[in-house]
Tab-separated table of C-alpha atoms and ligand atoms in Angstrom:
chain	number	residue	atom	x	y	z
Q	262	UNK	CA	-1.853	24.711	2.227
Q	263	UNK	CA	-1.753	23.383	-1.315
Q	264	UNK	CA	-4.002	25.228	-3.712
Q	265	UNK	CA	-5.062	21.970	-5.376
Q	266	UNK	CA	-6.426	19.901	-2.529
Q	267	UNK	CA	-6.533	19.899	1.265
Q	268	UNK	CA	-5.106	16.556	2.320
Q	269	UNK	CA	-6.053	16.815	5.993
Q	270	UNK	CA	-9.456	15.125	5.789
Q	271	UNK	CA	-9.069	13.351	2.478
Q	272	UNK	CA	-9.729	9.606	2.633
Q	273	UNK	CA	-8.086	7.271	0.118
Q	274	UNK	CA	-11.478	6.563	-1.445
Q	275	UNK	CA	-12.112	10.288	-1.895
Q	276	UNK	CA	-8.618	10.781	-3.310
Q	277	UNK	CA	-9.200	7.923	-5.773
Q	278	UNK	CA	-12.456	9.556	-6.879
Q	279	UNK	CA	-10.721	12.915	-7.408
Q	280	UNK	CA	-8.114	11.263	-9.620
Q	281	UNK	CA	-10.674	9.171	-11.502
Q	282	UNK	CA	-12.831	12.203	-12.279
Q	283	UNK	CA	-9.731	14.058	-13.429
Q	284	UNK	CA	-10.257	16.776	-10.800
Q	285	UNK	CA	-6.682	16.279	-9.644
Q	286	UNK	CA	-3.800	14.581	-11.418
Q	287	UNK	CA	-1.711	11.940	-9.625
Q	288	UNK	CA	1.249	14.331	-9.856
Q	289	UNK	CA	-0.702	17.182	-8.237
Q	290	UNK	CA	-1.965	14.923	-5.489
Q	291	UNK	CA	1.536	13.616	-4.745
Q	292	UNK	CA	2.776	17.213	-4.644
Q	293	UNK	CA	-0.059	18.246	-2.305
Q	294	UNK	CA	0.997	15.569	0.173
Q	295	UNK	CA	4.655	16.608	-0.115
Q	296	UNK	CA	3.539	20.187	0.642
Q	297	UNK	CA	1.635	18.996	3.720
Q	298	UNK	CA	4.703	17.020	4.798
Q	299	UNK	CA	6.809	20.151	4.291
Q	300	UNK	CA	4.417	22.077	6.524
Q	301	UNK	CA	3.816	19.628	9.337
Q	302	UNK	CA	6.468	16.932	9.419
Q	303	UNK	CA	9.306	18.956	10.927
Q	304	UNK	CA	7.310	18.691	14.155
Q	305	UNK	CA	5.969	15.139	13.761
Q	306	UNK	CA	8.912	13.324	12.130
Q	307	UNK	CA	6.594	10.727	10.623
Q	308	UNK	CA	8.849	10.312	7.591
Q	309	UNK	CA	12.481	9.272	7.435
Q	310	UNK	CA	12.613	10.259	3.756
Q	311	UNK	CA	10.214	11.295	1.017
Q	312	UNK	CA	10.381	10.924	-2.755
Q	313	UNK	CA	9.200	12.931	-5.736
Q	314	UNK	CA	6.350	11.776	-7.963
Q	315	UNK	CA	7.462	8.885	-10.177
Q	316	UNK	CA	4.857	8.880	-12.950
Q	317	UNK	CA	2.345	6.605	-11.163
Q	318	UNK	CA	-1.292	6.681	-12.315
Q	319	UNK	CA	-3.157	6.717	-9.013
Q	320	UNK	CA	-2.897	8.078	-5.464
Q	321	UNK	CA	0.116	8.071	-3.090
Q	322	UNK	CA	0.978	5.742	-0.216
Q	323	UNK	CA	3.373	5.819	2.759
Q	324	UNK	CA	5.473	2.737	3.492
Q	325	UNK	CA	6.973	1.824	6.850
Q	326	UNK	CA	10.738	1.715	6.591
Q	327	UNK	CA	10.880	-2.065	7.068
Q	328	UNK	CA	9.371	-2.486	3.582
Q	329	UNK	CA	11.964	-2.793	0.800
Q	330	UNK	CA	11.799	-0.191	-1.940
Q	331	UNK	CA	14.042	-0.626	-4.956
Q	332	UNK	CA	16.525	2.224	-5.271
Q	333	UNK	CA	15.247	3.899	-2.078
Q	334	UNK	CA	17.078	3.581	1.237
Q	335	UNK	CA	15.433	1.159	3.686
Q	336	UNK	CA	16.799	1.244	7.241
Q	337	UNK	CA	14.173	-0.363	9.508
Q	338	UNK	CA	14.936	2.524	11.863
Q	339	UNK	CA	18.410	1.112	12.532
Q	340	UNK	CA	21.912	2.544	12.164
Q	341	UNK	CA	23.114	-0.866	11.045
Q	342	UNK	CA	21.097	-0.490	7.816
Q	343	UNK	CA	22.049	3.147	7.246
Q	344	UNK	CA	22.752	3.657	3.574
Q	345	UNK	CA	21.253	0.293	2.553
Q	346	UNK	CA	19.495	0.682	-0.779
Q	347	UNK	CA	17.522	-2.438	-1.773
Q	348	UNK	CA	17.994	-3.724	-5.312
Q	349	UNK	CA	14.427	-5.068	-5.340
Q	350	UNK	CA	10.914	-4.146	-4.218
Q	351	UNK	CA	9.084	-6.085	-1.513
Q	352	UNK	CA	6.079	-7.916	-2.963
Q	353	UNK	CA	3.735	-5.470	-1.234
Q	354	UNK	CA	5.649	-2.560	-2.782
Q	355	UNK	CA	5.318	-4.124	-6.267
Q	356	UNK	CA	1.603	-4.719	-5.691
Q	357	UNK	CA	1.134	-1.092	-4.713
Q	358	UNK	CA	3.045	0.021	-7.802
Q	359	UNK	CA	0.982	-2.328	-10.011
Q	360	UNK	CA	-2.147	-0.713	-8.596
Q	361	UNK	CA	-0.750	2.642	-9.717
Q	362	UNK	CA	0.130	3.959	-6.250
Q	363	UNK	CA	3.044	6.375	-5.932
Q	364	UNK	CA	5.373	5.895	-2.964
Q	365	UNK	CA	5.417	9.140	-0.972
Q	366	UNK	CA	8.184	8.085	1.326
Q	367	UNK	CA	9.365	5.795	4.096
Q	368	UNK	CA	7.923	6.217	7.555
Q	369	UNK	CA	9.626	6.060	10.921
Q	370	UNK	CA	9.637	2.905	13.034
Q	371	UNK	CA	11.147	1.581	16.210
Q	372	UNK	CA	14.431	-0.096	15.328
Q	373	UNK	CA	13.631	-3.396	13.591
Q	374	UNK	CA	9.995	-2.786	14.593
Q	375	UNK	CA	10.862	-3.489	18.243
Q	376	UNK	CA	8.895	-1.133	20.433
Q	377	UNK	CA	5.560	0.531	21.088
Q	378	UNK	CA	6.373	4.243	20.782
Q	379	UNK	CA	8.922	4.805	17.919
Q	380	UNK	CA	11.272	6.089	20.619
Q	381	UNK	CA	13.564	3.177	19.731
Q	382	UNK	CA	14.150	4.554	16.227
Q	383	UNK	CA	17.843	5.320	15.711
Q	384	UNK	CA	16.706	8.426	13.803
Q	385	UNK	CA	14.712	10.027	16.610
Q	386	UNK	CA	11.088	9.531	17.694
Q	387	UNK	CA	7.920	10.464	15.822
Q	388	UNK	CA	5.289	12.528	17.599
Q	389	UNK	CA	1.551	12.182	17.960
Q	390	UNK	CA	-0.420	14.686	15.832
Q	391	UNK	CA	-3.019	14.990	18.624
Q	392	UNK	CA	-0.340	16.151	21.057
Q	393	UNK	CA	3.302	16.354	19.949
Q	394	UNK	CA	4.454	15.855	23.540
Q	395	UNK	CA	3.055	12.324	23.259
Q	396	UNK	CA	4.131	9.221	21.326
Q	397	UNK	CA	2.206	8.039	18.261
Q	398	UNK	CA	2.587	4.417	19.403
Q	399	UNK	CA	4.790	1.887	17.711
Q	400	UNK	CA	6.483	0.357	16.138
Q	401	UNK	CA	4.633	1.818	13.148
Q	402	UNK	CA	4.197	5.263	14.691
Q	403	UNK	CA	5.434	7.002	11.545
Q	404	UNK	CA	2.718	5.616	9.279
Q	405	UNK	CA	0.032	6.239	11.900
Q	406	UNK	CA	1.132	9.838	12.524
Q	407	UNK	CA	1.317	10.469	8.759
Q	408	UNK	CA	-2.227	9.203	8.105
Q	409	UNK	CA	-3.656	11.048	11.075
Q	410	UNK	CA	-2.049	14.391	10.109
Q	411	UNK	CA	-3.028	14.166	6.439
Q	412	UNK	CA	0.545	13.438	5.324
Q	413	UNK	CA	-0.590	10.305	3.446
Q	414	UNK	CA	-4.048	9.026	2.497
Q	415	UNK	CA	-3.039	5.560	3.645
Q	416	UNK	CA	0.006	3.497	4.459
Q	417	UNK	CA	1.406	0.077	5.177
Q	418	UNK	CA	2.919	-1.090	8.424
Q	419	UNK	CA	4.087	-4.389	9.833
Q	420	UNK	CA	2.628	-6.085	12.883
Q	421	UNK	CA	4.441	-8.706	14.941
Q	422	UNK	CA	2.714	-8.149	18.282
Q	423	UNK	CA	0.646	-5.022	17.706
Q	424	UNK	CA	2.649	-2.566	15.591
Q	425	UNK	CA	-0.185	-1.767	13.173
Q	426	UNK	CA	-3.092	-1.939	15.618
Q	427	UNK	CA	-1.617	-0.069	18.601
Q	428	UNK	CA	-0.304	3.040	16.753
Q	429	UNK	CA	-3.572	3.160	14.788
Q	430	UNK	CA	-5.435	3.276	18.093
Q	431	UNK	CA	-3.178	5.955	19.569
Q	432	UNK	CA	-3.412	8.206	16.493
Q	433	UNK	CA	-7.137	7.735	15.735
Q	434	UNK	CA	-6.748	5.630	12.583
Q	435	UNK	CA	-8.120	2.324	11.402
Q	436	UNK	CA	-5.466	-0.418	11.220
Q	437	UNK	CA	-5.621	-4.072	10.220
Q	438	UNK	CA	-3.293	-6.862	11.170
Q	439	UNK	CA	-4.367	-9.502	8.635
Q	440	UNK	CA	-4.547	-13.270	9.122
Q	441	UNK	CA	-1.044	-14.768	9.136
Q	442	UNK	CA	-0.303	-15.899	5.600
Q	443	UNK	CA	-2.565	-13.551	3.668
Q	444	UNK	CA	0.019	-10.863	2.853
Q	445	UNK	CA	3.504	-11.591	1.554
Q	446	UNK	CA	6.529	-10.748	3.694
Q	447	UNK	CA	8.963	-11.064	0.796
Q	448	UNK	CA	11.204	-8.004	1.058
Q	449	UNK	CA	10.094	-7.078	4.594
Q	450	UNK	CA	12.953	-6.672	7.065
Q	451	UNK	CA	12.342	-9.739	9.241
Q	452	UNK	CA	11.757	-9.450	13.002
Q	453	UNK	CA	9.987	-12.648	14.165
Q	454	UNK	CA	8.998	-14.655	11.121
Q	455	UNK	CA	6.264	-16.789	12.694
Q	456	UNK	CA	4.482	-13.570	13.740
Q	457	UNK	CA	5.346	-10.827	11.211
Q	458	UNK	CA	2.461	-9.615	9.038
Q	459	UNK	CA	2.061	-6.551	6.812
Q	460	UNK	CA	-1.084	-4.496	7.316
Q	461	UNK	CA	-2.868	-1.350	6.105
Q	462	UNK	CA	-3.481	1.862	8.052
Q	463	UNK	CA	-6.022	4.456	6.865
Q	464	UNK	CA	-8.716	6.901	7.932
Q	465	UNK	CA	-11.657	4.557	7.269
Q	466	UNK	CA	-12.455	0.855	7.371
Q	467	UNK	CA	-13.329	0.887	3.663
Q	468	UNK	CA	-9.893	2.353	2.838
Q	469	UNK	CA	-8.228	-0.355	4.900
Q	470	UNK	CA	-10.267	-3.027	3.087
Q	471	UNK	CA	-9.340	-1.529	-0.302
Q	472	UNK	CA	-5.640	-1.571	0.499
Q	473	UNK	CA	-5.895	-5.082	1.920
Q	474	UNK	CA	-7.456	-6.115	-1.383
Q	475	UNK	CA	-4.444	-4.667	-3.225
Q	476	UNK	CA	-1.693	-6.277	-1.153
Q	477	UNK	CA	-3.151	-9.652	-0.120
Q	478	UNK	CA	-2.970	-13.025	-1.833
Q	479	UNK	CA	-0.527	-15.793	-2.556
Q	480	UNK	CA	3.053	-14.947	-3.435
Q	481	UNK	CA	5.391	-17.726	-4.593
Q	482	UNK	CA	8.260	-15.786	-2.971
Q	483	UNK	CA	6.723	-16.241	0.528
Q	484	UNK	CA	5.846	-19.885	1.101
Q	485	UNK	CA	3.589	-19.043	4.056
Q	486	UNK	CA	1.103	-17.193	1.835
Q	487	UNK	CA	-2.220	-18.469	0.549
Q	488	UNK	CA	-4.872	-17.173	-1.846
Q	489	UNK	CA	-7.828	-15.635	-0.010
Q	490	UNK	CA	-10.725	-18.072	0.218
Q	491	UNK	CA	-13.249	-15.298	-0.371
Q	492	UNK	CA	-12.787	-11.922	-2.061
Q	493	UNK	CA	-12.378	-8.809	0.074
Q	494	UNK	CA	-15.757	-7.102	0.445
Q	495	UNK	CA	-15.983	-3.353	0.911
Q	496	UNK	CA	-18.433	-2.951	3.801
Q	497	UNK	CA	-21.656	-1.016	3.230
Q	498	UNK	CA	-24.068	-2.231	5.907
Q	499	UNK	CA	-24.790	-0.033	8.895
Q	500	UNK	CA	-26.473	-2.826	10.860
Q	501	UNK	CA	-24.916	-5.788	12.631
Q	502	UNK	CA	-27.966	-7.973	13.155
Q	503	UNK	CA	-27.024	-11.467	14.184
Q	504	UNK	CA	-23.307	-10.748	14.576
Q	505	UNK	CA	-22.102	-12.668	17.611
Q	506	UNK	CA	-19.574	-10.622	19.602
Q	507	UNK	CA	-17.556	-12.197	22.414
Q	508	UNK	CA	-16.033	-10.082	25.170
Q	509	UNK	CA	-13.100	-11.860	26.827
Q	510	UNK	CA	-13.580	-11.541	30.593
Q	511	UNK	CA	-9.853	-11.812	31.320
Q	512	UNK	CA	-9.018	-8.963	28.950
Q	513	UNK	CA	-11.586	-6.620	30.424
Q	514	UNK	CA	-10.355	-7.472	33.930
Q	515	UNK	CA	-6.819	-6.218	33.228
Q	516	UNK	CA	-5.936	-3.496	35.729
Q	517	UNK	CA	-3.658	-1.850	33.193
Q	518	UNK	CA	-6.708	-0.553	31.293
Q	519	UNK	CA	-7.136	3.159	32.049
Q	520	UNK	CA	-10.588	4.284	33.235
Q	521	UNK	CA	-11.103	6.537	30.192
Q	522	UNK	CA	-10.245	3.701	27.809
Q	523	UNK	CA	-12.549	1.380	29.723
Q	524	UNK	CA	-15.404	3.893	29.510
Q	525	UNK	CA	-15.006	4.346	25.734
Q	526	UNK	CA	-14.805	0.569	25.311
Q	527	UNK	CA	-17.998	-0.037	27.289
Q	528	UNK	CA	-19.910	2.554	25.282
Q	529	UNK	CA	-18.772	0.886	22.086
Q	530	UNK	CA	-20.058	-2.460	23.383
Q	531	UNK	CA	-23.409	-0.813	24.056
Q	532	UNK	CA	-23.328	0.604	20.547
Q	533	UNK	CA	-22.602	-2.830	19.022
Q	534	UNK	CA	-25.722	-4.051	20.832
Q	535	UNK	CA	-27.811	-1.167	19.476
Q	536	UNK	CA	-26.606	-2.004	15.981
Q	537	UNK	CA	-28.037	-5.501	16.350
Q	538	UNK	CA	-25.043	-7.526	17.506
Q	539	UNK	CA	-25.507	-10.212	20.163
Q	540	UNK	CA	-22.941	-9.763	22.913
Q	541	UNK	CA	-21.806	-12.264	25.489
Q	542	UNK	CA	-18.818	-12.739	27.756
Q	543	UNK	CA	-16.293	-15.418	26.949
Q	544	UNK	CA	-13.263	-16.950	28.599
Q	545	UNK	CA	-9.734	-16.893	27.286
Q	546	UNK	CA	-7.996	-17.727	30.574
Q	547	UNK	CA	-4.566	-18.510	29.138
Q	548	UNK	CA	-4.322	-15.820	26.493
Q	549	UNK	CA	-4.129	-12.756	28.682
Q	550	UNK	CA	-2.009	-14.399	31.411
Q	551	UNK	CA	0.509	-16.213	29.254
Q	552	UNK	CA	0.385	-14.310	25.961
Q	553	UNK	CA	2.991	-11.736	26.978
Q	554	UNK	CA	5.619	-14.096	28.434
Q	555	UNK	CA	5.079	-16.468	25.530
Q	556	UNK	CA	5.578	-13.641	23.002
Q	557	UNK	CA	8.698	-12.369	24.769
Q	558	UNK	CA	10.322	-15.779	24.356
Q	559	UNK	CA	9.219	-16.560	20.798
Q	560	UNK	CA	9.695	-13.090	19.268
Q	561	UNK	CA	13.213	-12.476	20.656
Q	562	UNK	CA	14.244	-16.078	19.810
Q	563	UNK	CA	13.281	-15.570	16.187
Q	564	UNK	CA	14.749	-12.054	16.193
Q	565	UNK	CA	18.108	-13.344	17.433
Q	566	UNK	CA	18.181	-15.681	14.462
Q	567	UNK	CA	16.928	-13.114	11.904
Q	568	UNK	CA	19.283	-10.367	13.069
Q	569	UNK	CA	22.327	-12.627	12.775
Q	570	UNK	CA	22.520	-11.606	9.111
Q	571	UNK	CA	23.715	-8.083	10.005
Q	572	UNK	CA	27.456	-8.515	10.044
Q	573	UNK	CA	28.675	-5.437	8.183
Q	574	UNK	CA	29.520	-7.534	5.151
Q	575	UNK	CA	26.287	-7.747	3.219
Q	576	UNK	CA	24.078	-4.830	4.213
Q	577	UNK	CA	24.351	-1.265	5.403
Q	578	UNK	CA	26.976	0.126	7.678
Q	579	UNK	CA	30.294	-1.430	8.672
Q	580	UNK	CA	32.683	-0.564	11.501
Q	581	UNK	CA	36.023	-1.999	10.396
Q	582	UNK	CA	38.214	-4.087	12.683
Q	583	UNK	CA	41.536	-5.893	12.219
Q	584	UNK	CA	39.904	-9.304	11.729
Q	585	UNK	CA	36.563	-10.561	10.417
Q	586	UNK	CA	35.435	-11.283	13.955
Q	587	UNK	CA	36.403	-7.856	15.186
Q	588	UNK	CA	34.616	-6.233	12.245
Q	589	UNK	CA	31.407	-8.121	12.990
Q	590	UNK	CA	31.638	-7.297	16.695
Q	591	UNK	CA	32.253	-3.591	16.136
Q	592	UNK	CA	29.581	-3.362	13.440
Q	593	UNK	CA	26.966	-4.879	15.750
Q	594	UNK	CA	28.130	-2.934	18.774
Q	595	UNK	CA	27.896	0.398	16.912
Q	596	UNK	CA	25.005	-0.495	14.631
Q	597	UNK	CA	22.376	-2.009	16.944
Q	598	UNK	CA	20.586	0.098	19.556
Q	599	UNK	CA	19.722	-1.079	23.068
Q	600	UNK	CA	16.378	-2.735	22.281
Q	601	UNK	CA	17.616	-5.055	19.479
Q	602	UNK	CA	20.630	-5.925	21.650
Q	603	UNK	CA	18.290	-6.760	24.542
Q	604	UNK	CA	16.156	-8.966	22.283
Q	605	UNK	CA	19.173	-10.695	20.741
Q	606	UNK	CA	20.429	-11.573	24.211
Q	607	UNK	CA	17.011	-12.729	25.443
Q	608	UNK	CA	16.475	-14.778	22.314
Q	609	UNK	CA	19.930	-16.317	22.235
Q	610	UNK	CA	19.485	-17.346	25.867
Q	611	UNK	CA	16.033	-18.835	25.235
Q	612	UNK	CA	17.445	-20.892	22.366
Q	613	UNK	CA	20.666	-22.001	24.031
Q	614	UNK	CA	21.494	-25.651	24.753
Q	615	UNK	CA	20.029	-26.743	28.073
Q	616	UNK	CA	17.441	-23.935	28.102
Q	617	UNK	CA	15.778	-24.507	24.757
Q	618	UNK	CA	13.112	-26.909	26.038
Q	619	UNK	CA	12.407	-24.914	29.187
Q	620	UNK	CA	11.957	-21.591	27.392
Q	621	UNK	CA	11.482	-21.706	23.638
Q	622	UNK	CA	9.976	-25.203	23.575
Q	623	UNK	CA	7.625	-24.407	26.436
Q	624	UNK	CA	6.535	-21.128	24.824
Q	625	UNK	CA	5.679	-22.981	21.613
Q	626	UNK	CA	3.472	-25.373	23.585
Q	627	UNK	CA	1.715	-22.479	25.292
Q	628	UNK	CA	1.223	-20.911	21.872
Q	629	UNK	CA	-0.591	-24.045	20.707
Q	630	UNK	CA	-2.895	-23.733	23.710
Q	631	UNK	CA	-3.639	-20.110	22.798
Q	632	UNK	CA	-4.485	-21.174	19.245
Q	633	UNK	CA	-6.920	-23.777	20.614
Q	634	UNK	CA	-8.413	-21.392	23.143
Q	635	UNK	CA	-9.186	-18.888	20.386
Q	636	UNK	CA	-10.524	-21.583	18.056
Q	637	UNK	CA	-12.942	-22.676	20.802
Q	638	UNK	CA	-14.128	-19.078	21.273
Q	639	UNK	CA	-14.825	-18.765	17.543
Q	640	UNK	CA	-17.184	-21.720	17.703
Q	641	UNK	CA	-19.523	-19.391	19.599
Q	642	UNK	CA	-18.582	-15.972	18.236
Q	643	UNK	CA	-17.907	-14.218	14.939
Q	644	UNK	CA	-15.801	-11.479	16.480
Q	645	UNK	CA	-14.068	-10.805	19.807
Q	646	UNK	CA	-13.929	-7.268	21.167
Q	647	UNK	CA	-11.406	-5.651	23.525
Q	648	UNK	CA	-9.755	-2.253	23.730
Q	649	UNK	CA	-6.715	-2.150	21.393
Q	650	UNK	CA	-4.386	-0.500	23.878
Q	651	UNK	CA	-4.759	-0.300	27.665
Q	652	UNK	CA	-3.871	3.414	27.535
Q	653	UNK	CA	-4.182	6.430	25.287
Q	654	UNK	CA	-1.026	7.969	23.807
Q	655	UNK	CA	1.493	8.554	26.606
Q	656	UNK	CA	4.107	11.314	26.945
Q	657	UNK	CA	7.480	10.802	25.275
Q	658	UNK	CA	9.959	9.473	27.797
Q	659	UNK	CA	7.249	8.010	30.053
Q	660	UNK	CA	8.131	4.356	29.453
Q	661	UNK	CA	11.408	4.667	27.536
Q	662	UNK	CA	13.572	3.648	30.493
Q	663	UNK	CA	11.362	0.740	31.539
Q	664	UNK	CA	11.221	-2.103	28.992
Q	665	UNK	CA	8.532	-4.006	30.902
Q	666	UNK	CA	6.219	-0.985	31.003
Q	667	UNK	CA	6.750	-0.581	27.262
Q	668	UNK	CA	6.055	-4.287	26.628
Q	669	UNK	CA	2.771	-3.977	28.560
Q	670	UNK	CA	1.410	-1.678	25.812
Q	671	UNK	CA	0.742	-4.827	23.788
Q	672	UNK	CA	-1.014	-6.907	26.456
Q	673	UNK	CA	-4.263	-6.817	24.488
Q	674	UNK	CA	-2.904	-7.154	20.943
Q	675	UNK	CA	-0.392	-9.962	21.465
Q	676	UNK	CA	-2.637	-13.013	22.142
Q	677	UNK	CA	-4.423	-12.954	18.780
Q	678	UNK	CA	-1.095	-12.308	17.013
Q	679	UNK	CA	0.314	-15.489	18.558
Q	680	UNK	CA	-2.819	-17.308	17.372
Q	681	UNK	CA	-2.281	-16.037	13.798
Q	682	UNK	CA	-5.643	-14.259	13.771
Q	683	UNK	CA	-6.720	-11.015	12.118
Q	684	UNK	CA	-7.380	-7.935	14.220
Q	685	UNK	CA	-8.820	-4.552	13.309
Q	686	UNK	CA	-8.448	-1.419	15.412
Q	687	UNK	CA	-11.235	1.115	14.912
Q	688	UNK	CA	-11.532	4.466	16.701
Q	689	UNK	CA	-14.321	4.209	19.280
Q	690	UNK	CA	-14.116	7.457	21.242
Q	691	UNK	CA	-11.830	9.719	23.200
Q	692	UNK	CA	-10.283	9.893	26.633
Q	693	UNK	CA	-8.598	13.107	27.796
Q	694	UNK	CA	-9.068	14.418	24.264
Q	695	UNK	CA	-7.026	11.546	22.803
Q	696	UNK	CA	-8.341	8.746	20.576
Q	697	UNK	CA	-9.233	5.290	21.909
Q	698	UNK	CA	-9.229	2.191	19.690
Q	699	UNK	CA	-11.604	-0.774	19.725
Q	700	UNK	CA	-9.891	-4.043	18.762
Q	701	UNK	CA	-12.020	-6.524	16.838
Q	702	UNK	CA	-10.450	-9.961	16.433
Q	703	UNK	CA	-11.776	-12.540	13.983
Q	704	UNK	CA	-11.186	-16.183	13.135
Q	705	UNK	CA	-8.614	-17.054	10.455
Q	706	UNK	CA	-9.560	-15.347	7.177
Q	707	UNK	CA	-12.368	-13.534	8.993
Q	708	UNK	CA	-11.371	-10.080	7.681
Q	709	UNK	CA	-14.712	-9.420	5.971
Q	710	UNK	CA	-16.611	-9.773	9.255
Q	711	UNK	CA	-14.141	-7.381	10.905
Q	712	UNK	CA	-14.626	-4.848	8.116
Q	713	UNK	CA	-18.383	-5.140	8.419
Q	714	UNK	CA	-18.365	-4.632	12.189
Q	715	UNK	CA	-15.761	-1.862	12.086
Q	716	UNK	CA	-17.603	0.016	9.355
Q	717	UNK	CA	-20.903	-0.058	11.229
Q	718	UNK	CA	-19.216	1.307	14.377
Q	719	UNK	CA	-17.474	4.016	12.366
Q	720	UNK	CA	-20.717	5.066	10.657
Q	721	UNK	CA	-22.690	5.119	13.876
Q	722	UNK	CA	-20.096	7.167	15.782
Q	723	UNK	CA	-19.115	9.645	13.066
Q	724	UNK	CA	-16.125	10.817	15.129
Q	725	UNK	CA	-14.062	13.743	13.910
Q	726	UNK	CA	-10.671	12.076	13.639
Q	727	UNK	CA	-8.673	15.069	12.520
Q	728	UNK	CA	-6.480	16.054	15.482
Q	729	UNK	CA	-8.065	19.080	17.121
Q	730	UNK	CA	-4.961	21.266	16.843
Q	731	UNK	CA	-4.895	20.767	13.062
Q	732	UNK	CA	-8.566	21.521	12.398
I	1206	LIG	N1	5.644	-3.720	20.681
I	1206	LIG	C1	5.840	-5.095	20.332
I	1206	LIG	C2	7.314	-5.409	20.377
I	1206	LIG	O1	8.064	-4.568	20.757
I	1206	LIG	C3	5.286	-5.381	18.965
I	1206	LIG	C4	6.117	-4.814	17.888
I	1206	LIG	C5	5.614	-5.183	16.522
I	1206	LIG	O2	4.484	-5.614	16.332
I	1206	LIG	N2	6.510	-5.058	15.564
I	1206	LIG	O3	7.739	-6.459	20.054
């Protein structure tokens, strides 16, 4: 353990205070995290690579390896990007640097962020700090494992269908998928552009809100971004009087939800009531029936288009052939793992002539219905509550051979992603000694209400979120 500071329980806010008071220097803090990584990451494999302190003036941060870092290899967990060193920073990386944050390293991810366990990483899986025989979730399992094991005070992930929220739930962290358009994707390795969002992961809701404040806002380099209509508020209130919470009947009815997760979820609903919130059931009949199939047409379709840029000529690794065509074929054959290949094939099929209207076109129409269904719910409610993940962290290998079982991990996170809405996962209890996450979904730009609700739950529960075996 570092002599300077114990990183295990340190929140980002506490770390910031230590640096501000001059109790610890940014260099010492960075070094303390590298020491912790040296001690614990051989087992967890949260990081793909780490970097030395670079002279920054504030605390460190971990970045998922889909986020471009100038001069530092960025692979998106894929062999095809092995050795690719970006010549520019992603906008979120620059914003972190402008805020004085030092990049600790790049965290593991399922290849091109496709997966729910990090088992699809070409560089080997990450492990869950609560039980290393289990997955940390995915695709952003590296960031989640790092935050949970005290290997970073906070980190950034990307969320297309649940990759910030689900690993946060499985590792006992707080994670935010922000409203589509509030955080720039410039310099993020693209998966499905109409869904991809960057989001913070941390130990507390206030830390998540602080990091969201740093990275959000309009960026001329990403035309989908807007300025926030109201400033990010750091939550303080411990009461939720008057907050209207909707509980989607069709989500709660899903058989895939494990009994232990269900029990923790129901106690957190009771708690919301005790804190002053007004709860009522609501109906989102299409979202939980058609969200998954709709996502698995739209996301692969966009992925097949985005991944067409990897041809061995411009980025990363190349497998040479006699002709240009042969080179591209060999590069893709060697460079892409099974999951990206599966998605490229699904997506190419869904977009092909004669099938486009029946698959991609139809999915886009369904998506519009999901947007409307959510908008109608937010006429009555401020926040919708469901579990984040139907299960707690599962053993490595459990779902790896069954793509549909893996896809089902995101049943509860996908609908609001398709609707472009923000979602916060907050720890709400334990099942079999493993953390359970409560998902709070808000209307567009409703992050402040999510922070307020999440913070009150966190304060009321006061869970010890340091994995038992590390205490
Ligand atoms: N698990 C989902 C998928 O495989 C979501 C991934 C993500 O959000 N990047 O597509």
